[in-house]
Amino acid sequence: MIIRRQTKQINVGSVPIGGMSPISVQSMTNTDTKDTEATISQIHRLEKAGCEIIRVAVLDQEAALCLQTIRDKISIPLIADIHFDHRLAIASMENGAQAIRINPGNLGGEGKLSRVVAAAKQHRVPIRVGVNSGSIEKDLLKEHGYPTPEKPTSLIKSAIRNVRLLEKHGYDEIKISIKSSDVMTTVSGYQQLSQVTDYPLHLGVTEAGGLIAGTVKSSVALGILLSQGIGDTFRVSLTRDPVEEIRVGFEVLRALKIRERGPELISCPTCGRTRIDLFSLAEEVEKYVQTMETPIKVAVMGCVVNGPGEAREADIGVTGGNGVGIIFKKGEIYKKVPEDELLEVFMEELKKMEEEGRKR
């Protein structure tokens, strides 16, 4: 049983973070924020996949001015990601950002930071103090060295120093992240940070990589930390379509039995008995079930000999043979169809189950 670490609760728009609120799954757009049409379109796809909070990069004043247009067309909270220019942080909040991500130490001094805090108070916008291993202050690196699994001190010191700056100006609507591209440095850093602060923590492995490497690194780090009750919200960072980040994120939560969203998909690893294009079938089914919300178990199996028996606990499954496919429910054959119609018929059955689930 996972026992959540007790943290202060803040709210990013309508989404509570920390306390006993659900661990939320975030992503970040990779579009040009000034291209509002493309950005809104991508956010809509992310919403459909289950994304609960979205972050966009604000590189200049024009991008900041686009935030209200974007916010008006989406249904999840909008975070502005700011670096170096305090004026962009202020403009983002004035134009609808519901939270900002900054590194307070690189905004140009306390005077400029105080103006950011004043705007955050006025607009009731929480601040994420986001420190990466590549953005630690030089004096901390000189004193404590580059962060490692054995000694992530400089990461932690940087985060706490910047939190104290915000507190000095009377602000405590804060969440913290300390990300490294190294898995065990990330784990060690968050473990130690969680012992010295009760602010909510945003988890993630920065620059994790593409689909395979990024999924593995993020899943290992997040799995360890979340299983220890550490973490209130997170992003799986992939060099990939950000929709994939949401898919991986919810699978991590499902594997830990923390949260479930939509179907669980199981599929066999294939063997010499496989007589259908299982890879394509599984891929198409996986794409579709990501749009579903009903928490059922779906199986995609490779052969009619063992498929239904091996996936007996699945609510519904599909498998194929030489020219014929079968759809089974709870391990029992439900329907036989020609192989070239198998995917279409199976999708229709999934749609029916989704509609039935919504009526309950």
Coordinates of N, CA and C in Angstrom, one line a residue, residues 28 35 53 56 59 63 65 82 97 104 132 175 178 182-183 186 214 220 225 253 262 278 322 333 352:
M28 N 3.5 19.2 -22.2 CA 3.9 20.5 -22.7 C 3.8 20.5 -24.2
D35 N 1.5 30.4 -32.8 CA 0.6 29.8 -33.8 C -0.5 29.2 -33.0
I53 N -3.2 19.1 -17.2 CA -2.7 20.4 -17.1 C -1.7 20.6 -18.3
V56 N 2.9 25.7 -21.9 CA 3.4 26.3 -23.2 C 4.6 27.2 -23.0
L59 N 8.3 32.7 -25.2 CA 9.6 33.1 -25.6 C 9.7 34.6 -25.8
A63 N 4.1 35.9 -27.8 CA 3.6 34.6 -27.3 C 2.7 34.8 -26.1
L65 N 1.0 37.4 -25.3 CA -0.3 38.0 -25.7 C -1.3 36.9 -26.3
I82 N 8.5 30.2 -18.4 CA 9.3 31.4 -18.6 C 10.8 31.2 -18.2
A97 N -2.5 33.2 -18.1 CA -1.8 32.0 -17.5 C -2.3 31.7 -16.1
P104 N 13.4 31.4 -10.2 CA 13.5 32.8 -9.7 C 14.9 33.3 -9.7
N132 N 16.7 22.6 -13.1 CA 17.2 21.5 -13.8 C 18.7 21.4 -13.5
K175 N 5.0 25.2 -6.0 CA 5.3 23.8 -6.2 C 6.8 23.8 -6.7
I178 N 12.9 19.5 -9.3 CA 14.4 19.4 -9.5 C 14.7 18.2 -10.4
D182 N 19.6 12.3 -15.4 CA 20.1 11.0 -14.9 C 19.0 10.5 -13.9
V183 N 18.6 9.2 -14.1 CA 17.5 8.7 -13.4 C 17.7 8.7 -11.9
T186 N 17.8 12.0 -10.2 CA 16.5 12.5 -10.0 C 15.8 11.9 -8.8
G214 N 13.1 7.2 -23.3 CA 12.4 8.2 -22.4 C 11.3 7.5 -21.6
V220 N 11.0 4.3 -14.6 CA 11.8 3.9 -13.5 C 11.8 5.0 -12.4
L225 N 9.7 6.8 -7.1 CA 9.2 7.9 -6.3 C 7.8 7.8 -5.9
L253 N 0.8 5.2 -13.6 CA -0.2 5.3 -12.5 C -1.0 4.0 -12.4
G262 N -9.5 4.8 -18.4 CA -9.7 4.0 -19.6 C -9.3 2.6 -19.5
L278 N -0.1 -9.2 -36.0 CA -0.4 -8.8 -34.6 C 0.1 -7.4 -34.3
N322 N -5.8 -18.5 -39.4 CA -5.6 -18.5 -40.9 C -6.9 -18.1 -41.6
I333 N -15.5 -17.6 -26.6 CA -15.6 -17.1 -28.0 C -17.0 -16.5 -28.1
K352 N -19.4 -0.1 -28.5 CA -20.6 -0.5 -27.7 C -20.3 -0.5 -26.2

